[in-house]
CSV table of N, CA and C in Angstrom, one decimal:
chain,number,residue,atom,x,y,z
A,1,UNK,N,0.8,-1.2,0.3
A,1,UNK,CA,-0.3,0.0,0.0
A,1,UNK,C,1.1,1.1,0.0
A,2,UNK,N,0.8,2.0,-0.4
A,2,UNK,CA,1.3,3.6,-0.9
A,2,UNK,C,0.4,4.6,-0.4
A,3,UNK,N,0.6,5.0,0.7
A,3,UNK,CA,-0.2,6.3,0.9
A,3,UNK,C,0.8,7.9,0.5
A,4,UNK,N,-0.1,8.6,-0.7
A,4,UNK,CA,0.5,9.6,-1.3
A,4,UNK,C,-0.2,11.4,-0.7
A,5,UNK,N,0.6,12.5,0.2
A,5,UNK,CA,0.2,13.4,0.8
A,5,UNK,C,0.3,14.8,-0.2
A,6,UNK,N,-0.2,15.1,-0.6
A,6,UNK,CA,-0.3,16.4,-1.5
A,6,UNK,C,0.4,17.2,-0.9
A,7,UNK,N,0.8,18.4,-1.7
A,7,UNK,CA,1.5,19.6,-1.0
A,7,UNK,C,0.8,20.7,-0.7
A,8,UNK,N,0.6,21.8,-0.2
A,8,UNK,CA,0.3,22.8,0.4
A,8,UNK,C,-0.5,23.6,-0.9
A,9,UNK,N,-1.6,23.6,-0.5
A,9,UNK,CA,-2.9,24.4,-1.4
A,9,UNK,C,-3.3,23.2,-2.9
A,10,UNK,N,-3.1,22.3,-2.6
A,10,UNK,CA,-3.3,21.0,-3.6
A,10,UNK,C,-4.5,19.9,-2.5
A,11,UNK,N,-4.5,19.2,-3.3
A,11,UNK,CA,-5.8,18.5,-2.8
A,11,UNK,C,-5.5,17.2,-3.4
A,12,UNK,N,-6.2,16.1,-2.8
A,12,UNK,CA,-6.0,14.5,-2.7
A,12,UNK,C,-6.1,14.7,-4.2
A,13,UNK,N,-7.3,15.0,-4.7
A,13,UNK,CA,-7.5,14.7,-6.6
A,13,UNK,C,-6.3,15.2,-7.5
A,14,UNK,N,-6.3,16.6,-7.0
A,14,UNK,CA,-4.8,17.1,-8.1
A,14,UNK,C,-3.8,16.4,-7.7
A,15,UNK,N,-3.4,16.1,-6.5
A,15,UNK,CA,-2.2,14.7,-6.5
A,15,UNK,C,-2.3,13.7,-6.8
A,16,UNK,N,-3.8,13.4,-7.2
A,16,UNK,CA,-4.2,11.7,-7.7
A,16,UNK,C,-3.9,12.4,-9.5
A,17,UNK,N,-4.1,13.6,-9.9
A,17,UNK,CA,-4.1,13.6,-11.1
A,17,UNK,C,-2.7,14.0,-12.0
A,18,UNK,N,-1.9,14.6,-10.8
A,18,UNK,CA,-0.7,15.1,-11.0
A,18,UNK,C,0.6,14.1,-11.3
A,19,UNK,N,0.2,13.2,-9.8
A,19,UNK,CA,1.5,13.0,-9.6
A,19,UNK,C,1.8,11.7,-10.6
A,20,UNK,N,1.1,10.7,-11.5
A,20,UNK,CA,1.0,9.7,-12.3
A,20,UNK,C,1.0,8.3,-11.6
A,21,UNK,N,1.5,8.3,-9.8
A,21,UNK,CA,0.8,6.9,-9.6
A,21,UNK,C,-0.1,6.7,-9.6
A,22,UNK,N,-1.2,6.7,-10.5
A,22,UNK,CA,-2.1,5.8,-10.0
A,22,UNK,C,-1.9,4.7,-11.6
A,23,UNK,N,-1.3,5.2,-12.7
A,23,UNK,CA,-1.0,4.4,-13.7
A,23,UNK,C,-0.4,3.4,-12.8
A,24,UNK,N,0.8,3.6,-11.9
A,24,UNK,CA,1.8,2.8,-12.0
A,24,UNK,C,1.2,1.5,-10.9
A,25,UNK,N,0.4,2.2,-9.8
A,25,UNK,CA,-0.4,1.5,-9.0
A,25,UNK,C,-1.2,0.4,-9.9
A,26,UNK,N,-2.0,0.7,-10.7
A,26,UNK,CA,-2.7,-0.2,-11.4
A,26,UNK,C,-1.6,-1.0,-12.2
A,27,UNK,N,-0.5,-0.4,-12.8
A,27,UNK,CA,0.4,-1.7,-13.3
A,27,UNK,C,0.9,-2.8,-12.6
A,28,UNK,N,1.2,-2.0,-11.4
A,28,UNK,CA,1.9,-3.1,-10.2
A,28,UNK,C,1.2,-3.9,-9.3
A,29,UNK,N,-0.4,-3.5,-9.5
A,29,UNK,CA,-1.0,-4.0,-8.7
A,29,UNK,C,-1.0,-3.7,-7.0
A,30,UNK,N,-0.7,-2.6,-6.4
A,30,UNK,CA,-1.2,-2.0,-5.5
A,30,UNK,C,-1.7,-1.5,-4.7
A,31,UNK,N,-2.5,-0.8,-3.7
A,31,UNK,CA,-3.4,-0.1,-3.0
A,31,UNK,C,-2.3,1.2,-2.9
A,32,UNK,N,-3.0,2.3,-3.3
A,32,UNK,CA,-3.0,4.0,-3.4
A,32,UNK,C,-4.4,4.6,-3.0
A,33,UNK,N,-3.7,5.5,-1.4
A,33,UNK,CA,-4.4,6.5,-1.3
A,33,UNK,C,-3.9,7.6,-1.5
A,34,UNK,N,-4.8,8.5,-1.2
A,34,UNK,CA,-4.8,9.5,-1.8
A,34,UNK,C,-6.0,10.2,-0.3
A,35,UNK,N,-4.8,10.3,0.6
A,35,UNK,CA,-5.6,11.3,2.0
A,35,UNK,C,-5.3,13.0,1.7
A,36,UNK,N,-6.4,13.7,2.1
A,36,UNK,CA,-6.3,15.3,2.0
A,36,UNK,C,-6.7,15.8,3.8
A,37,UNK,N,-5.2,16.8,3.5
A,37,UNK,CA,-5.1,17.5,4.5
A,37,UNK,C,-6.2,18.8,4.6
A,38,UNK,N,-6.5,19.1,5.9
A,38,UNK,CA,-7.1,19.9,6.4
A,38,UNK,C,-7.1,21.8,5.7
A,39,UNK,N,-8.3,22.4,5.7
A,39,UNK,CA,-7.9,23.9,5.2
A,39,UNK,C,-7.6,24.3,6.9
A,40,UNK,N,-6.2,25.3,6.2
A,40,UNK,CA,-5.7,26.3,7.0
A,40,UNK,C,-6.4,27.4,7.3
A,41,UNK,N,-5.6,28.3,8.3
A,41,UNK,CA,-6.4,29.6,8.8
A,41,UNK,C,-6.0,30.1,7.3
A,42,UNK,N,-5.4,30.1,6.8
A,42,UNK,CA,-4.8,31.1,5.3
A,42,UNK,C,-5.7,30.5,4.1
A,43,UNK,N,-6.5,29.3,4.1
A,43,UNK,CA,-7.2,29.1,3.1
A,43,UNK,C,-6.9,28.2,2.3
A,44,UNK,N,-5.7,27.7,2.5
A,44,UNK,CA,-5.0,26.4,1.3
A,44,UNK,C,-5.4,25.1,2.6
A,45,UNK,N,-5.6,23.8,1.5
A,45,UNK,CA,-5.1,22.4,2.7
A,45,UNK,C,-4.0,22.7,2.4
A,46,UNK,N,-3.5,21.7,3.5
A,46,UNK,CA,-2.2,21.6,3.9
A,46,UNK,C,-2.1,20.7,5.3
A,47,UNK,N,-1.1,20.4,5.3
A,47,UNK,CA,-0.8,19.1,6.9
A,47,UNK,C,-0.1,20.0,7.9
A,48,UNK,N,-0.7,19.4,9.3
A,48,UNK,CA,0.1,19.4,10.3
A,48,UNK,C,1.1,18.6,10.7
A,49,UNK,N,2.5,18.8,9.7
A,49,UNK,CA,4.0,18.9,10.2
A,49,UNK,C,4.5,19.1,11.0
A,50,UNK,N,5.5,18.7,11.2
A,50,UNK,CA,7.0,20.1,12.1
A,50,UNK,C,7.2,21.3,11.8
A,51,UNK,N,6.8,22.0,13.0
A,51,UNK,CA,7.3,23.2,11.7
A,51,UNK,C,6.6,24.0,10.7
A,52,UNK,N,5.0,24.0,11.3
A,52,UNK,CA,4.5,24.2,9.4
A,52,UNK,C,3.8,25.6,10.2
A,53,UNK,N,4.5,26.5,9.4
A,53,UNK,CA,4.4,27.8,9.5
A,53,UNK,C,2.7,28.0,9.0
A,54,UNK,N,2.3,27.4,8.1
A,54,UNK,CA,1.1,27.5,7.2
A,54,UNK,C,-0.1,27.2,7.8
A,55,UNK,N,0.3,26.7,9.0
A,55,UNK,CA,-1.5,25.4,9.5
A,55,UNK,C,-1.5,26.5,11.1
A,56,UNK,N,-2.3,27.3,11.0
A,56,UNK,CA,-2.3,27.7,12.1
A,56,UNK,C,-3.5,27.8,12.8
A,57,UNK,N,-4.3,26.8,13.4
A,57,UNK,CA,-5.3,26.5,13.5
A,57,UNK,C,-5.4,25.5,14.9
A,58,UNK,N,-6.7,26.3,15.3
A,58,UNK,CA,-6.6,25.7,17.3
A,58,UNK,C,-8.2,24.8,17.2
A,59,UNK,N,-7.8,23.6,17.5
A,59,UNK,CA,-7.0,22.7,17.9
A,59,UNK,C,-6.3,22.2,16.0
A,60,UNK,N,-4.8,22.0,16.4
A,60,UNK,CA,-4.8,21.8,15.1
A,60,UNK,C,-4.9,20.4,15.1
A,61,UNK,N,-5.0,19.6,13.9
A,61,UNK,CA,-5.9,18.3,13.1
A,61,UNK,C,-4.4,17.6,13.5
A,62,UNK,N,-4.8,16.1,13.8
A,62,UNK,CA,-4.2,15.3,14.5
A,62,UNK,C,-3.7,14.2,13.4
A,63,UNK,N,-2.9,14.7,12.1
A,63,UNK,CA,-3.0,13.7,11.3
A,63,UNK,C,-2.0,12.6,11.2
A,64,UNK,N,-1.5,12.3,12.1
A,64,UNK,CA,-0.8,11.1,12.7
A,64,UNK,C,-1.8,10.2,12.7
A,65,UNK,N,-2.4,10.5,13.6
A,65,UNK,CA,-3.5,9.7,14.2
A,65,UNK,C,-5.1,9.7,12.8
A,66,UNK,N,-4.6,10.4,12.4
A,66,UNK,CA,-5.8,10.3,11.1
A,66,UNK,C,-5.0,9.0,10.0
A,67,UNK,N,-3.7,9.3,9.9
A,67,UNK,CA,-3.2,8.0,9.1
A,67,UNK,C,-3.1,6.5,9.6
A,68,UNK,N,-2.9,6.7,11.3
A,68,UNK,CA,-2.7,5.5,12.2
A,68,UNK,C,-4.7,4.9,11.6
A,69,UNK,N,-5.2,5.5,11.4
A,69,UNK,CA,-7.2,5.3,11.3
A,69,UNK,C,-7.2,4.9,9.7
A,70,UNK,N,-6.7,4.9,9.2
A,70,UNK,CA,-6.4,5.1,7.2
A,70,UNK,C,-5.6,3.1,7.1
A,71,UNK,N,-4.6,3.2,8.2
A,71,UNK,CA,-3.6,2.4,7.6
A,71,UNK,C,-5.0,0.8,8.5
A,72,UNK,N,-4.9,1.6,9.8
A,72,UNK,CA,-5.8,0.3,10.7
A,72,UNK,C,-7.0,-0.3,10.2
A,73,UNK,N,-7.5,1.1,9.6
A,73,UNK,CA,-8.6,0.2,8.6
A,73,UNK,C,-8.5,-0.5,7.4
A,74,UNK,N,-7.3,-0.5,6.5
A,74,UNK,CA,-7.2,-0.8,5.8
A,74,UNK,C,-6.6,-2.1,5.8
A,75,UNK,N,-5.9,-2.2,6.3
A,75,UNK,CA,-5.0,-3.9,6.8
A,75,UNK,C,-5.8,-4.6,7.2
A,76,UNK,N,-7.1,-4.3,8.5
A,76,UNK,CA,-7.9,-5.3,8.4
A,76,UNK,C,-8.9,-5.6,7.2
A,77,UNK,N,-9.4,-4.4,6.8
A,77,UNK,CA,-10.2,-4.7,5.9
A,77,UNK,C,-10.0,-5.3,4.2
A,78,UNK,N,-8.7,-5.0,4.0
A,78,UNK,CA,-8.0,-5.5,3.5
A,78,UNK,C,-6.9,-6.6,3.2
A,79,UNK,N,-6.5,-7.3,4.7
A,79,UNK,CA,-5.9,-7.6,4.5
A,79,UNK,C,-3.9,-7.3,4.3
A,80,UNK,N,-3.9,-6.2,4.3
A,80,UNK,CA,-2.9,-5.5,4.1
A,80,UNK,C,-1.4,-5.7,5.5
A,81,UNK,N,-0.5,-6.4,5.3
A,81,UNK,CA,0.2,-7.1,6.5
A,81,UNK,C,1.1,-5.3,6.7
A,82,UNK,N,1.7,-5.1,8.3
A,82,UNK,CA,2.5,-3.9,8.4
A,82,UNK,C,4.0,-4.2,7.9
A,83,UNK,N,4.4,-3.0,7.9
A,83,UNK,CA,5.6,-3.2,7.0
A,83,UNK,C,5.6,-3.7,5.3
A,84,UNK,N,4.7,-3.2,4.8
A,84,UNK,CA,4.4,-3.1,3.4
A,84,UNK,C,3.0,-1.8,3.2
A,85,UNK,N,3.7,-1.5,4.1
A,85,UNK,CA,2.9,0.3,4.2
A,85,UNK,C,3.7,1.3,3.5
A,86,UNK,N,3.8,2.1,2.7
A,86,UNK,CA,5.0,3.2,1.9
A,86,UNK,C,4.3,4.4,2.1
A,87,UNK,N,4.8,5.3,2.0
A,87,UNK,CA,4.2,6.8,2.1
A,87,UNK,C,5.2,7.7,1.5
A,88,UNK,N,5.0,8.6,0.6
A,88,UNK,CA,5.0,9.6,-0.2
A,88,UNK,C,4.6,10.3,0.0
A,89,UNK,N,5.0,12.0,-0.6
A,89,UNK,CA,4.6,12.7,-0.1
A,89,UNK,C,5.4,14.1,-1.1
A,90,UNK,N,4.3,15.1,-1.6
A,90,UNK,CA,5.1,16.3,-2.3
A,90,UNK,C,5.6,17.6,-1.4
A,91,UNK,N,6.8,18.1,-1.2
A,91,UNK,CA,6.9,19.4,0.1
A,91,UNK,C,5.7,19.1,1.5
A,92,UNK,N,5.0,20.1,1.5
A,92,UNK,CA,4.4,19.7,2.5
A,92,UNK,C,3.6,18.4,2.9
A,93,UNK,N,3.4,17.7,2.1
A,93,UNK,CA,3.4,16.5,2.5
A,93,UNK,C,4.1,15.4,2.5
A,94,UNK,N,5.5,15.9,2.1
A,94,UNK,CA,6.9,15.4,3.0
A,94,UNK,C,6.5,15.6,4.2
A,95,UNK,N,6.5,16.8,4.8
A,95,UNK,CA,6.5,17.1,6.3
A,95,UNK,C,5.6,16.1,7.2
A,96,UNK,N,4.6,15.7,6.4
A,96,UNK,CA,3.6,15.0,7.6
A,96,UNK,C,4.4,13.3,7.3
A,97,UNK,N,4.7,13.1,5.9
A,97,UNK,CA,5.3,11.7,6.2
A,97,UNK,C,6.1,11.1,6.9
A,98,UNK,N,7.4,12.1,7.0
A,98,UNK,CA,8.2,12.1,8.4
A,98,UNK,C,7.5,12.1,9.5
A,99,UNK,N,6.6,12.9,10.0
A,99,UNK,CA,6.3,13.0,11.3
A,99,UNK,C,6.0,11.7,11.6
A,100,UNK,N,4.8,10.9,10.9
A,100,UNK,CA,4.5,9.9,11.1
A,100,UNK,C,5.1,9.1,11.1
A,101,UNK,N,6.0,9.1,10.2
A,101,UNK,CA,7.4,7.9,10.4
A,101,UNK,C,7.8,7.4,11.9
A,102,UNK,N,8.1,9.0,12.2
A,102,UNK,CA,8.9,9.4,13.8
A,102,UNK,C,7.9,8.9,14.3
A,103,UNK,N,6.5,8.6,14.9
A,103,UNK,CA,5.8,9.4,15.5
A,103,UNK,C,4.9,8.0,15.3
A,104,UNK,N,4.7,7.5,14.7
A,104,UNK,CA,4.4,5.6,14.4
A,104,UNK,C,5.1,5.2,13.3
A,105,UNK,N,6.4,4.9,13.4
A,105,UNK,CA,7.2,4.0,12.0
A,105,UNK,C,6.8,2.6,12.3
A,106,UNK,N,6.4,2.2,13.1
A,106,UNK,CA,5.8,0.6,13.5
A,106,UNK,C,5.2,0.1,12.3
A,107,UNK,N,4.3,0.6,11.5
A,107,UNK,CA,3.7,-0.1,10.5
A,107,UNK,C,4.3,0.7,9.0
A,108,UNK,N,5.4,1.1,9.1
A,108,UNK,CA,5.5,1.6,7.8
A,108,UNK,C,6.7,1.6,7.6
A,109,UNK,N,6.7,1.0,6.1
A,109,UNK,CA,8.0,0.1,5.1
A,109,UNK,C,9.3,1.2,5.3
A,110,UNK,N,8.9,2.3,4.4
A,110,UNK,CA,9.6,2.9,4.4
A,110,UNK,C,8.9,3.9,3.3
A,111,UNK,N,9.7,5.3,3.2
A,111,UNK,CA,8.6,6.7,2.9
A,111,UNK,C,9.7,7.3,1.6
A,112,UNK,N,9.4,8.3,0.7
A,112,UNK,CA,9.8,9.1,-0.1
A,112,UNK,C,9.5,10.5,-0.2
A,113,UNK,N,10.3,11.4,-0.1
A,113,UNK,CA,10.2,12.5,0.1
A,113,UNK,C,10.2,13.4,-1.6
A,114,UNK,N,9.5,14.1,-2.0
A,114,UNK,CA,9.8,15.3,-3.3
A,114,UNK,C,9.3,16.2,-3.0
A,115,UNK,N,10.6,17.3,-3.6
A,115,UNK,CA,10.2,18.6,-3.2
A,115,UNK,C,11.6,19.5,-3.4
A,116,UNK,N,11.4,21.0,-3.1
A,116,UNK,CA,12.6,22.2,-3.3
A,116,UNK,C,13.1,22.8,-2.0
A,117,UNK,N,14.0,23.0,-1.6
A,117,UNK,CA,14.2,23.7,-1.0
A,117,UNK,C,14.3,23.5,0.6
A,118,UNK,N,13.9,24.1,1.4
A,118,UNK,CA,13.8,24.2,3.0
A,118,UNK,C,12.5,23.8,3.1
A,119,UNK,N,12.2,22.3,3.4
A,119,UNK,CA,10.6,22.0,3.9
A,119,UNK,C,10.7,20.9,4.6
A,120,UNK,N,11.8,20.4,5.2
A,120,UNK,CA,11.7,19.2,5.9
A,120,UNK,C,11.7,19.8,7.6
A,121,UNK,N,12.7,20.6,7.8
A,121,UNK,CA,13.2,21.3,9.4
A,121,UNK,C,13.6,22.1,8.8
A,122,UNK,N,13.4,23.4,9.2
A,122,UNK,CA,14.2,24.6,9.9
A,122,UNK,C,15.6,24.3,10.1
A,123,UNK,N,16.3,25.1,10.1
A,123,UNK,CA,18.1,25.3,10.6
A,123,UNK,C,17.7,25.4,12.4
A,124,UNK,N,18.6,24.4,13.1
A,124,UNK,CA,18.5,25.1,14.1
A,124,UNK,C,17.8,24.3,15.0
A,125,UNK,N,16.4,24.2,14.3
A,125,UNK,CA,15.3,23.1,14.9
A,125,UNK,C,15.3,21.5,15.2
A,126,UNK,N,16.3,21.0,14.7
A,126,UNK,CA,16.4,19.8,14.6
A,126,UNK,C,16.6,19.1,16.1
A,127,UNK,N,16.8,19.7,16.6
A,127,UNK,CA,16.9,19.2,18.2
A,127,UNK,C,15.5,18.8,18.7
A,128,UNK,N,14.5,19.6,18.0
A,128,UNK,CA,13.5,19.4,18.8
A,128,UNK,C,12.4,18.1,18.7
A,129,UNK,N,12.9,17.4,17.9
A,129,UNK,CA,12.3,16.9,16.8
A,129,UNK,C,12.0,15.5,18.1
A,130,UNK,N,11.2,14.8,18.1
A,130,UNK,CA,11.3,13.5,18.9
A,130,UNK,C,11.9,12.8,18.4
A,131,UNK,N,12.7,11.6,19.2
A,131,UNK,CA,13.0,10.1,18.4
A,131,UNK,C,12.3,9.5,18.0
A,132,UNK,N,12.4,9.0,16.8
A,132,UNK,CA,11.7,8.1,16.4
A,132,UNK,C,11.3,6.4,17.2
A,133,UNK,N,10.6,6.2,17.0
A,133,UNK,CA,9.8,4.9,17.6
A,133,UNK,C,10.7,3.6,17.2
A,134,UNK,N,10.8,3.8,16.1
A,134,UNK,CA,11.6,2.3,15.1
A,134,UNK,C,12.2,3.0,14.1
A,135,UNK,N,13.1,2.1,13.4
A,135,UNK,CA,13.8,3.2,12.1
A,135,UNK,C,13.1,2.5,10.7
A,136,UNK,N,13.0,3.6,9.9
A,136,UNK,CA,12.2,3.4,8.9
A,136,UNK,C,13.0,4.4,7.8
A,137,UNK,N,13.3,3.2,6.1
A,137,UNK,CA,14.3,3.7,5.6
A,137,UNK,C,13.1,5.1,5.3
A,138,UNK,N,14.4,6.0,4.3
A,138,UNK,CA,14.0,7.3,3.7
A,138,UNK,C,14.3,7.7,2.3
A,139,UNK,N,14.0,7.9,1.5
A,139,UNK,CA,14.5,8.2,0.2
A,139,UNK,C,13.8,9.8,0.1
A,140,UNK,N,15.1,10.8,-0.5
A,140,UNK,CA,14.8,12.5,-0.1
A,140,UNK,C,14.5,12.6,-1.6
A,141,UNK,N,13.8,13.2,-2.4
A,141,UNK,CA,14.4,14.0,-4.1
A,141,UNK,C,14.3,15.0,-4.2
A,142,UNK,N,15.0,16.2,-4.3
A,142,UNK,CA,15.0,16.9,-4.6
A,142,UNK,C,14.9,17.7,-5.8
A,143,UNK,N,14.5,18.4,-6.2
A,143,UNK,CA,14.1,19.1,-7.7
A,143,UNK,C,15.4,20.6,-7.2
A,144,UNK,N,16.1,20.3,-8.1
A,144,UNK,CA,17.4,21.6,-7.4
A,144,UNK,C,17.5,22.8,-8.7
A,145,UNK,N,16.0,23.3,-8.6
A,145,UNK,CA,16.0,24.0,-9.2
A,145,UNK,C,16.6,25.4,-8.3
A,146,UNK,N,15.6,25.0,-7.3
A,146,UNK,CA,15.9,26.4,-6.0
A,146,UNK,C,16.9,26.5,-5.9
A,147,UNK,N,18.1,25.5,-6.2
A,147,UNK,CA,19.3,26.2,-5.6
A,147,UNK,C,20.1,27.0,-6.9
A,148,UNK,N,19.2,26.1,-8.0
A,148,UNK,CA,20.2,27.1,-9.6
A,148,UNK,C,19.5,28.5,-8.9
A,149,UNK,N,18.3,28.7,-8.7
A,149,UNK,CA,17.7,30.2,-8.5
A,149,UNK,C,18.3,30.7,-7.3
A,150,UNK,N,19.1,30.2,-6.9
A,150,UNK,CA,19.9,30.8,-5.4
A,150,UNK,C,19.3,30.9,-4.7
A,151,UNK,N,18.2,29.5,-4.4
A,151,UNK,CA,18.2,29.3,-3.0
A,151,UNK,C,19.1,28.0,-2.3
A,152,UNK,N,18.7,27.1,-1.6
A,152,UNK,CA,19.4,26.6,-0.9
A,152,UNK,C,18.9,24.6,-0.8
A,153,UNK,N,19.7,24.0,-0.7
A,153,UNK,CA,19.0,22.7,-0.6
A,153,UNK,C,19.6,22.5,0.7
A,154,UNK,N,18.5,21.9,2.1
A,154,UNK,CA,18.0,21.4,3.0
A,154,UNK,C,17.4,20.3,3.6
A,155,UNK,N,18.1,19.5,3.9
A,155,UNK,CA,17.3,17.8,4.1
A,155,UNK,C,17.7,17.7,5.5
A,156,UNK,N,16.8,17.2,6.3
A,156,UNK,CA,16.8,16.6,7.4
A,156,UNK,C,16.1,15.5,7.8
A,157,UNK,N,16.4,14.9,9.0
A,157,UNK,CA,16.3,13.2,8.8
A,157,UNK,C,16.5,12.3,10.2
A,158,UNK,N,16.0,10.9,10.0
A,158,UNK,CA,16.3,10.6,11.2
A,158,UNK,C,17.2,9.2,11.0
A,159,UNK,N,18.2,9.1,11.3
A,159,UNK,CA,19.5,8.3,11.5
A,159,UNK,C,19.3,7.5,12.2
A,160,UNK,N,19.3,6.2,11.0
A,160,UNK,CA,19.1,4.2,12.5
A,160,UNK,C,20.2,4.3,12.5
A,161,UNK,N,21.4,4.4,12.3
A,161,UNK,CA,22.8,4.3,13.0
A,161,UNK,C,22.9,4.7,14.4
A,162,UNK,N,22.7,5.7,14.6
A,162,UNK,CA,22.8,6.3,16.4
A,162,UNK,C,21.4,6.7,16.7
A,163,UNK,N,20.1,6.7,16.1
A,163,UNK,CA,18.9,7.1,16.6
A,163,UNK,C,18.8,8.0,16.4
A,164,UNK,N,19.8,9.4,15.8
A,164,UNK,CA,19.3,10.8,16.3
A,164,UNK,C,19.1,11.3,14.5
A,165,UNK,N,18.5,12.7,15.4
A,165,UNK,CA,17.9,13.5,14.1
A,165,UNK,C,19.0,14.3,13.6
A,166,UNK,N,19.5,14.9,12.7
A,166,UNK,CA,20.1,15.7,11.9
A,166,UNK,C,19.5,16.4,10.7
A,167,UNK,N,20.1,17.5,10.9
A,167,UNK,CA,19.6,18.3,9.9
A,167,UNK,C,21.0,19.2,8.9
A,168,UNK,N,20.8,18.9,7.3
A,168,UNK,CA,22.5,19.6,6.8
A,168,UNK,C,22.1,19.8,5.6
A,169,UNK,N,22.5,21.0,5.1
A,169,UNK,CA,22.2,21.6,4.2
A,169,UNK,C,23.5,21.4,3.1
């Protein structure tokens, strides 16, 4: 099963049509889920990942619990086994999949993130991320157009070798 999280301002339907994941899912025969984030106070759909300056809402949604519900429902209803669940996300969708992997990685086989620039964790914030419950494999893909246009490339994540979280540029 692959759960695919849209970026800020997108929708589940929009990400489904723009990502080409549907045709790959049909070709290889896996379950594909496109959840949809809530509307934040700025009017855009987004996810409640760590350090999300876009989501100012009280109370903030519990997108980790939301995903746990999706996983448990499909595990029991379709017989999908734990550790055969993968996450992917674009931009802000990458933030939430990292948060889910950190807070509930026991059901996650691996995740991949797509995006550009400073979007996983801002500089100086990596020490506030809680320790992951279990190691999860991570693949991060960047479009380096942000770097070519004067931006910076920045990435953070969980390192299973020593159990720490780090950020680097």
